[in-house]
Amino acid sequence: MHRLLLLGCLWLLTAPPVSSIFQRPTGSPAPPRLQYLLEPLHSTVHTQRGATATLPCVLRALPRNYRVKWSKVEPANYGENIIIITNGLYHKNYGPLSPRVHLRHSHRYDASLTISDVALEDEGRYRCQLVNGLEDESVSLTLHLEGVVFPYQPSNGRYKFNYHEAKRACEQQDSRLATYQQLYKAWTEGLDWCNAGWILDGTVHYPIINSREPCGGRLLLPGVRTYGTRDKQKDRFDAFCFTSALQGSQVYFIRGHLNFKEAGQACRNHGAAIAKVGQLYSAWKFSQLDRCDGGWLADGSVRYPITTPRQRCGGLPDPGVRSFGFPSKELRAYGTYCFVGK
């Protein structure tokens, strides 16, 4: 009996503490808990173009000699662009967002970032970082704009853009190159396009709903097909552009038999401008613009938006913006779509 008691005491002295017996396995440490920053209730902030949006970042305590740094994560160059730095008393703005951002500062613990007149390029991921020596912490938030993705190619045919030309072409049509997430979402909503196009991060893709021979073959499953990263200077493809509704804007149609020059003048006579491709797509998507009439647009193309498909409006079964391509600008056969901004 004494021998058993002695062995039991030796085991208790040499055994690991109970807490260590049930420790998390090596290689999967518990995520560090935030000490100074509050976890945001919602990691995604939804907004509209032209609106004012606030990305929340609130401290639970104020450490000594701290700074808060806001930055935007840029997928195109895999970097972060600093937007604003504050120490609670003073702040400094940086970069192109500088004129449109400020700290909400509704109380001494509030370091939330407010963006006014939200633009297309503002969408994306943001980081609020507390800089405090060895105890740096950060929270990530996403600013999301409801929008529409559309394929775009110039008047001289498909596969004419290098990356920089594709980026510029989208911007000229009141849009920007789409992100992969935007293109993927558009595919889930029915975007089916057989021509490959650039997206914002410099990769090339095309979305397929209906598998077919000219688009990778019938045996491949539907999906967003990828060409991967390509040479931004030498390789040439189409573009996938993203645009969003602009508060207070309107697109409308003027009937007539106009050539391109007359179409532009007709819009100006009404205090408007001839609409860009992105503006027509936005009106189709968010204002349910539905017309069976081909109309000139600013790039010299002729298109018309259909929300209720019908036999005499192209005969296609799905809603969309139909295109007549780029007819001669001297042809007097179409009306025009005009745009009025806020």
mmCIF file of C-alpha atoms in Angstrom:
data_model
loop_
_atom_site.group_PDB
_atom_site.id
_atom_site.type_symbol
_atom_site.label_atom_id
_atom_site.label_comp_id
_atom_site.label_asym_id
_atom_site.label_seq_id
_atom_site.Cartn_x
_atom_site.Cartn_y
_atom_site.Cartn_z
ATOM 1 C CA MET A 1 0.000 0.000 0.000
ATOM 2 C CA HIS A 2 2.760 2.457 0.936
ATOM 3 C CA ARG A 3 4.540 1.622 -2.324
ATOM 4 C CA LEU A 4 1.385 2.434 -4.354
ATOM 5 C CA LEU A 5 0.901 5.752 -2.518
ATOM 6 C CA LEU A 6 4.524 6.688 -3.181
ATOM 7 C CA LEU A 7 4.179 5.924 -6.925
ATOM 8 C CA GLY A 8 0.962 7.968 -7.059
ATOM 9 C CA CYS A 9 2.660 10.980 -5.454
ATOM 10 C CA LEU A 10 5.590 10.741 -7.880
ATOM 11 C CA TRP A 11 3.148 10.735 -10.847
ATOM 12 C CA LEU A 12 1.387 13.843 -9.572
ATOM 13 C CA LEU A 13 4.711 15.623 -9.167
ATOM 14 C CA THR A 14 5.963 14.738 -12.668
ATOM 15 C CA ALA A 15 2.707 14.818 -14.669
ATOM 16 C CA PRO A 16 2.051 17.893 -16.844
ATOM 17 C CA PRO A 17 -0.578 20.362 -15.648
ATOM 18 C CA VAL A 18 -4.130 19.446 -16.613
ATOM 19 C CA SER A 19 -4.394 22.551 -18.818
ATOM 20 C CA SER A 20 -1.394 21.453 -20.895
ATOM 21 C CA ILE A 21 -2.834 17.978 -21.498
ATOM 22 C CA PHE A 22 -5.665 19.581 -23.496
ATOM 23 C CA GLN A 23 -3.611 22.196 -25.319
ATOM 24 C CA ARG A 24 -4.322 22.975 -29.000
ATOM 25 C CA PRO A 25 -2.174 20.755 -31.279
ATOM 26 C CA THR A 26 1.145 22.193 -32.415
ATOM 27 C CA GLY A 27 0.882 24.085 -35.691
ATOM 28 C CA SER A 28 -2.654 25.456 -35.140
ATOM 29 C CA PRO A 29 -2.309 28.304 -32.626
ATOM 30 C CA ALA A 30 -5.387 30.161 -31.476
ATOM 31 C CA PRO A 31 -5.902 33.396 -33.397
ATOM 32 C CA PRO A 32 -4.708 36.399 -31.388
ATOM 33 C CA ARG A 33 -7.491 38.320 -29.708
ATOM 34 C CA LEU A 34 -7.830 42.020 -30.359
ATOM 35 C CA GLN A 35 -6.850 44.006 -27.274
ATOM 36 C CA TYR A 36 -7.332 47.568 -28.426
ATOM 37 C CA LEU A 37 -9.552 47.388 -31.532
ATOM 38 C CA LEU A 38 -13.175 46.318 -31.510
ATOM 39 C CA GLU A 39 -14.134 43.659 -34.041
ATOM 40 C CA PRO A 40 -16.597 45.339 -36.462
ATOM 41 C CA LEU A 41 -20.163 44.025 -36.370
ATOM 42 C CA HIS A 42 -20.163 43.817 -40.166
ATOM 43 C CA SER A 43 -17.025 43.434 -42.251
ATOM 44 C CA THR A 44 -18.724 44.665 -45.453
ATOM 45 C CA VAL A 45 -20.122 48.162 -45.935
ATOM 46 C CA HIS A 46 -22.616 48.509 -48.801
ATOM 47 C CA THR A 47 -22.928 51.836 -50.575
ATOM 48 C CA GLN A 48 -23.697 53.539 -53.896
ATOM 49 C CA ARG A 49 -21.597 55.636 -56.206
ATOM 50 C CA GLY A 50 -21.861 59.301 -55.231
ATOM 51 C CA ALA A 51 -22.922 58.503 -51.653
ATOM 52 C CA THR A 52 -21.055 58.958 -48.354
ATOM 53 C CA ALA A 53 -19.827 55.773 -46.652
ATOM 54 C CA THR A 54 -18.193 55.146 -43.269
ATOM 55 C CA LEU A 55 -15.862 52.219 -42.523
ATOM 56 C CA PRO A 56 -15.990 51.531 -38.768
ATOM 57 C CA CYS A 57 -12.847 51.333 -36.633
ATOM 58 C CA VAL A 58 -13.316 51.836 -32.882
ATOM 59 C CA LEU A 59 -10.758 51.455 -30.086
ATOM 60 C CA ARG A 60 -11.660 49.882 -26.752
ATOM 61 C CA ALA A 61 -8.695 51.573 -25.058
ATOM 62 C CA LEU A 62 -6.102 54.219 -25.889
ATOM 63 C CA PRO A 63 -2.551 52.870 -25.514
ATOM 64 C CA ARG A 64 0.317 55.293 -25.020
ATOM 65 C CA ASN A 65 2.021 56.678 -28.115
ATOM 66 C CA TYR A 66 -0.311 54.911 -30.524
ATOM 67 C CA ARG A 67 -1.160 55.672 -34.140
ATOM 68 C CA VAL A 68 -4.006 54.496 -36.337
ATOM 69 C CA LYS A 69 -3.221 53.958 -40.017
ATOM 70 C CA TRP A 70 -5.865 53.471 -42.700
ATOM 71 C CA SER A 71 -4.819 51.909 -46.021
ATOM 72 C CA LYS A 72 -6.458 50.428 -49.111
ATOM 73 C CA VAL A 73 -5.392 47.016 -50.390
ATOM 74 C CA GLU A 74 -4.809 47.219 -54.150
ATOM 75 C CA PRO A 75 -5.121 43.912 -56.058
ATOM 76 C CA ALA A 76 -3.549 45.366 -59.210
ATOM 77 C CA ASN A 77 -0.123 45.826 -57.593
ATOM 78 C CA TYR A 78 -0.487 43.580 -54.517
ATOM 79 C CA GLY A 79 0.284 46.529 -52.238
ATOM 80 C CA GLU A 80 -1.368 48.884 -49.790
ATOM 81 C CA ASN A 81 -1.835 52.591 -50.294
ATOM 82 C CA ILE A 82 -1.890 54.691 -47.119
ATOM 83 C CA ILE A 83 -4.971 56.913 -46.835
ATOM 84 C CA ILE A 84 -4.698 58.589 -43.444
ATOM 85 C CA ILE A 85 -2.606 58.400 -40.240
ATOM 86 C CA THR A 86 -3.705 59.794 -36.880
ATOM 87 C CA ASN A 87 -2.413 59.836 -33.306
ATOM 88 C CA GLY A 88 -5.782 60.867 -31.899
ATOM 89 C CA LEU A 89 -4.934 64.569 -31.864
ATOM 90 C CA TYR A 90 -3.575 65.202 -35.345
ATOM 91 C CA HIS A 91 -3.940 63.450 -38.659
ATOM 92 C CA LYS A 92 -2.471 63.523 -42.160
ATOM 93 C CA ASN A 93 -4.107 62.449 -45.415
ATOM 94 C CA TYR A 94 -2.284 60.726 -48.274
ATOM 95 C CA GLY A 95 -2.876 59.801 -51.911
ATOM 96 C CA PRO A 96 -5.697 60.380 -54.386
ATOM 97 C CA LEU A 97 -8.419 59.728 -51.786
ATOM 98 C CA SER A 98 -7.096 62.595 -49.653
ATOM 99 C CA PRO A 99 -9.669 65.275 -50.657
ATOM 100 C CA ARG A 100 -12.629 62.947 -50.020
ATOM 101 C CA VAL A 101 -11.779 61.285 -46.693
ATOM 102 C CA HIS A 102 -11.874 62.292 -43.059
ATOM 103 C CA LEU A 103 -12.079 60.599 -39.673
ATOM 104 C CA ARG A 104 -15.591 60.450 -38.245
ATOM 105 C CA HIS A 105 -14.274 60.988 -34.699
ATOM 106 C CA SER A 106 -17.700 60.996 -33.036
ATOM 107 C CA HIS A 107 -15.928 60.285 -29.703
ATOM 108 C CA ARG A 108 -12.344 59.912 -28.474
ATOM 109 C CA TYR A 109 -12.220 56.176 -29.262
ATOM 110 C CA ASP A 110 -13.619 56.542 -32.794
ATOM 111 C CA ALA A 111 -11.129 56.221 -35.680
ATOM 112 C CA SER A 112 -13.715 55.334 -38.364
ATOM 113 C CA LEU A 113 -12.986 56.443 -41.932
ATOM 114 C CA THR A 114 -15.627 58.415 -43.863
ATOM 115 C CA ILE A 115 -15.446 58.598 -47.675
ATOM 116 C CA SER A 116 -17.570 61.198 -49.429
ATOM 117 C CA ASP A 117 -18.775 61.115 -53.058
ATOM 118 C CA VAL A 118 -17.893 57.405 -53.376
ATOM 119 C CA ALA A 119 -16.326 56.557 -56.760
ATOM 120 C CA LEU A 120 -15.988 53.287 -58.658
ATOM 121 C CA GLU A 121 -12.309 52.976 -57.760
ATOM 122 C CA ASP A 122 -13.141 53.222 -54.048
ATOM 123 C CA GLU A 123 -14.588 49.706 -53.960
ATOM 124 C CA GLY A 124 -12.311 47.135 -52.363
ATOM 125 C CA ARG A 125 -10.645 46.076 -49.128
ATOM 126 C CA TYR A 126 -9.472 48.528 -46.469
ATOM 127 C CA ARG A 127 -7.336 48.019 -43.386
ATOM 128 C CA CYS A 128 -7.461 49.916 -40.094
ATOM 129 C CA GLN A 129 -4.203 49.260 -38.233
ATOM 130 C CA LEU A 130 -3.366 50.249 -34.680
ATOM 131 C CA VAL A 131 0.397 50.847 -34.555
ATOM 132 C CA ASN A 132 1.638 50.405 -31.018
ATOM 133 C CA GLY A 133 5.125 48.925 -31.007
ATOM 134 C CA LEU A 134 4.986 45.162 -30.532
ATOM 135 C CA GLU A 135 1.211 45.105 -30.056
ATOM 136 C CA ASP A 136 0.110 46.139 -33.561
ATOM 137 C CA GLU A 137 -3.430 45.079 -34.455
ATOM 138 C CA SER A 138 -5.622 45.509 -37.509
ATOM 139 C CA VAL A 139 -9.129 44.903 -38.821
ATOM 140 C CA SER A 140 -10.106 44.517 -42.477
ATOM 141 C CA LEU A 141 -13.283 45.831 -44.058
ATOM 142 C CA THR A 142 -14.725 45.717 -47.560
ATOM 143 C CA LEU A 143 -16.474 48.600 -49.297
ATOM 144 C CA HIS A 144 -18.986 47.120 -51.739
ATOM 145 C CA LEU A 145 -20.793 48.854 -54.603
ATOM 146 C CA GLU A 146 -23.681 47.114 -56.325
ATOM 147 C CA GLY A 147 -22.777 47.116 -59.999
ATOM 148 C CA VAL A 148 -22.774 45.386 -63.358
ATOM 149 C CA VAL A 149 -19.937 43.809 -65.364
ATOM 150 C CA PHE A 150 -19.904 44.049 -69.143
ATOM 151 C CA PRO A 151 -17.472 42.886 -71.833
ATOM 152 C CA TYR A 152 -15.971 45.590 -74.005
ATOM 153 C CA GLN A 153 -14.036 45.622 -77.265
ATOM 154 C CA PRO A 154 -13.157 48.520 -79.600
ATOM 155 C CA SER A 155 -14.505 49.314 -83.054
ATOM 156 C CA ASN A 156 -11.620 47.543 -84.803
ATOM 157 C CA GLY A 157 -12.499 44.102 -83.446
ATOM 158 C CA ARG A 158 -11.698 41.719 -80.640
ATOM 159 C CA TYR A 159 -8.396 41.178 -78.835
ATOM 160 C CA LYS A 160 -6.975 44.647 -79.495
ATOM 161 C CA PHE A 161 -6.227 45.847 -75.937
ATOM 162 C CA ASN A 162 -3.095 45.378 -73.909
ATOM 163 C CA TYR A 163 -3.719 45.745 -70.170
ATOM 164 C CA HIS A 164 -3.169 49.498 -70.031
ATOM 165 C CA GLU A 165 -5.365 50.126 -73.065
ATOM 166 C CA ALA A 166 -8.129 47.961 -71.565
ATOM 167 C CA LYS A 167 -7.929 49.911 -68.306
ATOM 168 C CA ARG A 168 -8.165 53.210 -70.166
ATOM 169 C CA ALA A 169 -11.022 51.986 -72.383
ATOM 170 C CA CYS A 170 -13.149 51.046 -69.357
ATOM 171 C CA GLU A 171 -12.486 54.420 -67.736
ATOM 172 C CA GLN A 172 -13.564 56.185 -70.926
ATOM 173 C CA GLN A 173 -16.902 54.361 -70.738
ATOM 174 C CA ASP A 174 -17.700 55.452 -67.148
ATOM 175 C CA SER A 175 -16.457 52.184 -65.643
ATOM 176 C CA ARG A 176 -13.275 50.477 -64.513
ATOM 177 C CA LEU A 177 -11.674 47.079 -65.021
ATOM 178 C CA ALA A 178 -13.612 44.497 -63.008
ATOM 179 C CA THR A 179 -12.095 42.538 -60.141
ATOM 180 C CA TYR A 180 -12.170 38.743 -60.191
ATOM 181 C CA GLN A 181 -14.869 38.764 -57.493
ATOM 182 C CA GLN A 182 -17.027 41.065 -59.624
ATOM 183 C CA LEU A 183 -16.551 38.910 -62.720
ATOM 184 C CA TYR A 184 -17.322 35.734 -60.769
ATOM 185 C CA LYS A 185 -20.498 37.258 -59.339
ATOM 186 C CA ALA A 186 -21.545 38.359 -62.831
ATOM 187 C CA TRP A 187 -21.021 34.782 -64.060
ATOM 188 C CA THR A 188 -23.263 33.416 -61.294
ATOM 189 C CA GLU A 189 -25.899 35.926 -62.459
ATOM 190 C CA GLY A 190 -25.736 34.742 -66.067
ATOM 191 C CA LEU A 191 -22.813 36.472 -67.838
ATOM 192 C CA ASP A 192 -21.773 34.214 -70.731
ATOM 193 C CA TRP A 193 -19.015 35.532 -72.990
ATOM 194 C CA CYS A 194 -16.665 33.551 -75.201
ATOM 195 C CA ASN A 195 -13.946 36.204 -75.629
ATOM 196 C CA ALA A 196 -11.200 36.462 -73.023
ATOM 197 C CA GLY A 197 -10.711 39.815 -71.331
ATOM 198 C CA TRP A 198 -8.435 41.637 -68.900
ATOM 199 C CA ILE A 199 -9.481 42.263 -65.305
ATOM 200 C CA LEU A 200 -8.008 44.597 -62.704
ATOM 201 C CA ASP A 201 -5.245 42.368 -61.322
ATOM 202 C CA GLY A 202 -3.720 41.793 -64.767
ATOM 203 C CA THR A 203 -5.115 38.291 -65.275
ATOM 204 C CA VAL A 204 -7.290 37.215 -68.214
ATOM 205 C CA HIS A 205 -10.563 35.253 -68.024
ATOM 206 C CA TYR A 206 -13.864 34.543 -69.732
ATOM 207 C CA PRO A 207 -17.162 33.399 -68.141
ATOM 208 C CA ILE A 208 -19.114 30.516 -69.669
ATOM 209 C CA ILE A 209 -22.652 29.443 -68.742
ATOM 210 C CA ASN A 210 -23.354 27.290 -71.817
ATOM 211 C CA SER A 211 -20.418 25.020 -72.673
ATOM 212 C CA ARG A 212 -19.823 24.888 -76.443
ATOM 213 C CA GLU A 213 -17.155 24.015 -78.978
ATOM 214 C CA PRO A 214 -15.717 27.487 -79.714
ATOM 215 C CA CYS A 215 -15.427 28.205 -75.966
ATOM 216 C CA GLY A 216 -13.246 25.403 -74.656
ATOM 217 C CA GLY A 217 -15.445 22.505 -75.798
ATOM 218 C CA ARG A 218 -18.710 20.948 -74.704
ATOM 219 C CA LEU A 219 -17.047 18.651 -72.163
ATOM 220 C CA LEU A 220 -15.761 21.453 -69.948
ATOM 221 C CA LEU A 221 -18.091 22.434 -67.137
ATOM 222 C CA PRO A 222 -19.482 25.977 -66.970
ATOM 223 C CA GLY A 223 -17.276 28.389 -65.071
ATOM 224 C CA VAL A 224 -14.912 31.324 -65.246
ATOM 225 C CA ARG A 225 -12.149 30.065 -67.535
ATOM 226 C CA THR A 226 -8.723 31.558 -66.979
ATOM 227 C CA TYR A 227 -5.625 32.330 -69.032
ATOM 228 C CA GLY A 228 -3.810 33.378 -65.856
ATOM 229 C CA THR A 229 -1.402 36.311 -65.652
ATOM 230 C CA ARG A 230 -0.364 37.712 -69.019
ATOM 231 C CA ASP A 231 2.172 40.247 -70.299
ATOM 232 C CA LYS A 232 0.515 43.638 -69.721
ATOM 233 C CA GLN A 233 2.379 45.263 -72.615
ATOM 234 C CA LYS A 234 2.460 42.585 -75.311
ATOM 235 C CA ASP A 235 -0.601 40.372 -74.874
ATOM 236 C CA ARG A 236 -3.915 41.577 -76.292
ATOM 237 C CA PHE A 237 -7.460 40.708 -75.245
ATOM 238 C CA ASP A 238 -10.834 42.355 -74.667
ATOM 239 C CA ALA A 239 -11.794 43.992 -71.356
ATOM 240 C CA PHE A 240 -14.295 43.231 -68.616
ATOM 241 C CA CYS A 241 -15.526 46.525 -67.200
ATOM 242 C CA PHE A 242 -17.466 47.219 -64.000
ATOM 243 C CA THR A 243 -19.839 50.119 -63.465
ATOM 244 C CA SER A 244 -22.357 51.129 -60.821
ATOM 245 C CA ALA A 245 -25.411 53.344 -60.498
ATOM 246 C CA LEU A 246 -24.729 57.033 -59.938
ATOM 247 C CA GLN A 247 -27.129 58.794 -57.590
ATOM 248 C CA GLY A 248 -29.228 61.451 -59.304
ATOM 249 C CA SER A 249 -28.357 60.427 -62.881
ATOM 250 C CA GLN A 250 -30.631 59.430 -65.767
ATOM 251 C CA VAL A 251 -30.313 57.847 -69.209
ATOM 252 C CA TYR A 252 -33.089 58.427 -71.740
ATOM 253 C CA PHE A 253 -33.720 57.866 -75.453
ATOM 254 C CA ILE A 254 -34.304 60.416 -78.211
ATOM 255 C CA ARG A 255 -36.008 58.983 -81.271
ATOM 256 C CA GLY A 256 -34.883 59.971 -84.769
ATOM 257 C CA HIS A 257 -32.883 59.083 -87.863
ATOM 258 C CA LEU A 258 -29.596 60.603 -86.780
ATOM 259 C CA ASN A 259 -25.980 60.155 -87.706
ATOM 260 C CA PHE A 260 -23.387 60.107 -84.926
ATOM 261 C CA LYS A 261 -22.695 63.849 -84.988
ATOM 262 C CA GLU A 262 -26.407 64.697 -84.987
ATOM 263 C CA ALA A 263 -26.956 62.286 -82.083
ATOM 264 C CA GLY A 264 -24.445 64.129 -79.936
ATOM 265 C CA GLN A 265 -26.008 67.488 -80.818
ATOM 266 C CA ALA A 266 -29.494 66.201 -80.004
ATOM 267 C CA CYS A 267 -28.376 65.320 -76.472
ATOM 268 C CA ARG A 268 -26.637 68.672 -76.000
ATOM 269 C CA ASN A 269 -29.817 70.462 -77.143
ATOM 270 C CA HIS A 270 -31.521 68.860 -74.131
ATOM 271 C CA GLY A 271 -28.762 69.854 -71.709
ATOM 272 C CA ALA A 272 -27.367 66.313 -71.664
ATOM 273 C CA ALA A 273 -24.430 64.372 -73.110
ATOM 274 C CA ILE A 274 -24.470 61.344 -75.352
ATOM 275 C CA ALA A 275 -24.385 58.325 -73.030
ATOM 276 C CA LYS A 276 -21.354 56.125 -72.525
ATOM 277 C CA VAL A 277 -21.545 52.341 -72.641
ATOM 278 C CA GLY A 278 -21.174 51.985 -68.871
ATOM 279 C CA GLN A 279 -23.974 54.498 -68.303
ATOM 280 C CA LEU A 280 -26.347 52.543 -70.547
ATOM 281 C CA TYR A 281 -25.514 49.280 -68.755
ATOM 282 C CA SER A 282 -26.089 50.973 -65.401
ATOM 283 C CA ALA A 283 -29.492 52.317 -66.520
ATOM 284 C CA TRP A 284 -30.438 48.868 -67.820
ATOM 285 C CA LYS A 285 -29.377 47.145 -64.599
ATOM 286 C CA PHE A 286 -30.582 49.599 -61.959
ATOM 287 C CA SER A 287 -33.325 51.652 -63.643
ATOM 288 C CA GLN A 288 -34.755 48.786 -65.734
ATOM 289 C CA LEU A 289 -34.368 50.818 -68.925
ATOM 290 C CA ASP A 290 -36.081 48.768 -71.638
ATOM 291 C CA ARG A 291 -36.182 49.945 -75.259
ATOM 292 C CA CYS A 292 -36.286 48.140 -78.557
ATOM 293 C CA ASP A 293 -34.651 51.077 -80.358
ATOM 294 C CA GLY A 294 -31.012 51.134 -81.363
ATOM 295 C CA GLY A 295 -29.282 54.322 -80.272
ATOM 296 C CA TRP A 296 -25.863 55.924 -80.688
ATOM 297 C CA LEU A 297 -23.451 55.943 -77.745
ATOM 298 C CA ALA A 298 -20.346 58.037 -77.096
ATOM 299 C CA ASP A 299 -17.897 55.418 -78.423
ATOM 300 C CA GLY A 300 -19.658 55.295 -81.806
ATOM 301 C CA SER A 301 -21.434 52.005 -81.116
ATOM 302 C CA VAL A 302 -25.185 51.444 -81.433
ATOM 303 C CA ARG A 303 -26.926 49.483 -78.663
ATOM 304 C CA TYR A 304 -30.268 49.029 -76.947
ATOM 305 C CA PRO A 305 -31.227 47.735 -73.460
ATOM 306 C CA ILE A 306 -33.774 44.938 -72.947
ATOM 307 C CA THR A 307 -35.118 43.953 -69.530
ATOM 308 C CA THR A 308 -38.153 42.043 -70.857
ATOM 309 C CA PRO A 309 -37.006 39.809 -73.742
ATOM 310 C CA ARG A 310 -39.448 39.562 -76.653
ATOM 311 C CA GLN A 311 -39.425 38.175 -80.149
ATOM 312 C CA ARG A 312 -39.224 41.480 -82.005
ATOM 313 C CA CYS A 313 -36.389 42.853 -79.890
ATOM 314 C CA GLY A 314 -33.541 40.613 -80.959
ATOM 315 C CA GLY A 315 -35.288 37.358 -80.142
ATOM 316 C CA LEU A 316 -32.775 36.359 -77.451
ATOM 317 C CA PRO A 317 -34.258 34.705 -74.343
ATOM 318 C CA ASP A 318 -32.298 36.627 -71.712
ATOM 319 C CA PRO A 319 -32.278 40.301 -70.679
ATOM 320 C CA GLY A 320 -29.241 42.311 -71.717
ATOM 321 C CA VAL A 321 -27.789 45.187 -73.664
ATOM 322 C CA ARG A 322 -27.852 44.261 -77.360
ATOM 323 C CA SER A 323 -25.315 45.667 -79.807
ATOM 324 C CA PHE A 324 -25.401 46.596 -83.490
ATOM 325 C CA GLY A 325 -21.634 47.037 -83.372
ATOM 326 C CA PHE A 326 -19.977 50.143 -84.826
ATOM 327 C CA PRO A 327 -21.824 51.233 -87.977
ATOM 328 C CA SER A 328 -20.609 54.089 -90.164
ATOM 329 C CA LYS A 329 -20.939 57.340 -88.228
ATOM 330 C CA GLU A 330 -22.501 58.912 -91.328
ATOM 331 C CA LEU A 331 -25.415 56.463 -91.299
ATOM 332 C CA ARG A 332 -28.647 58.256 -90.413
ATOM 333 C CA ALA A 333 -30.608 55.286 -89.080
ATOM 334 C CA TYR A 334 -30.712 55.458 -85.275
ATOM 335 C CA GLY A 335 -31.818 57.515 -82.331
ATOM 336 C CA THR A 336 -29.531 58.342 -79.411
ATOM 337 C CA TYR A 337 -29.190 57.606 -75.686
ATOM 338 C CA CYS A 338 -28.491 60.676 -73.561
ATOM 339 C CA PHE A 339 -27.075 60.964 -70.045
ATOM 340 C CA VAL A 340 -27.844 63.575 -67.412
ATOM 341 C CA GLY A 341 -25.695 63.533 -64.283
ATOM 342 C CA LYS A 342 -26.422 65.035 -60.893
#
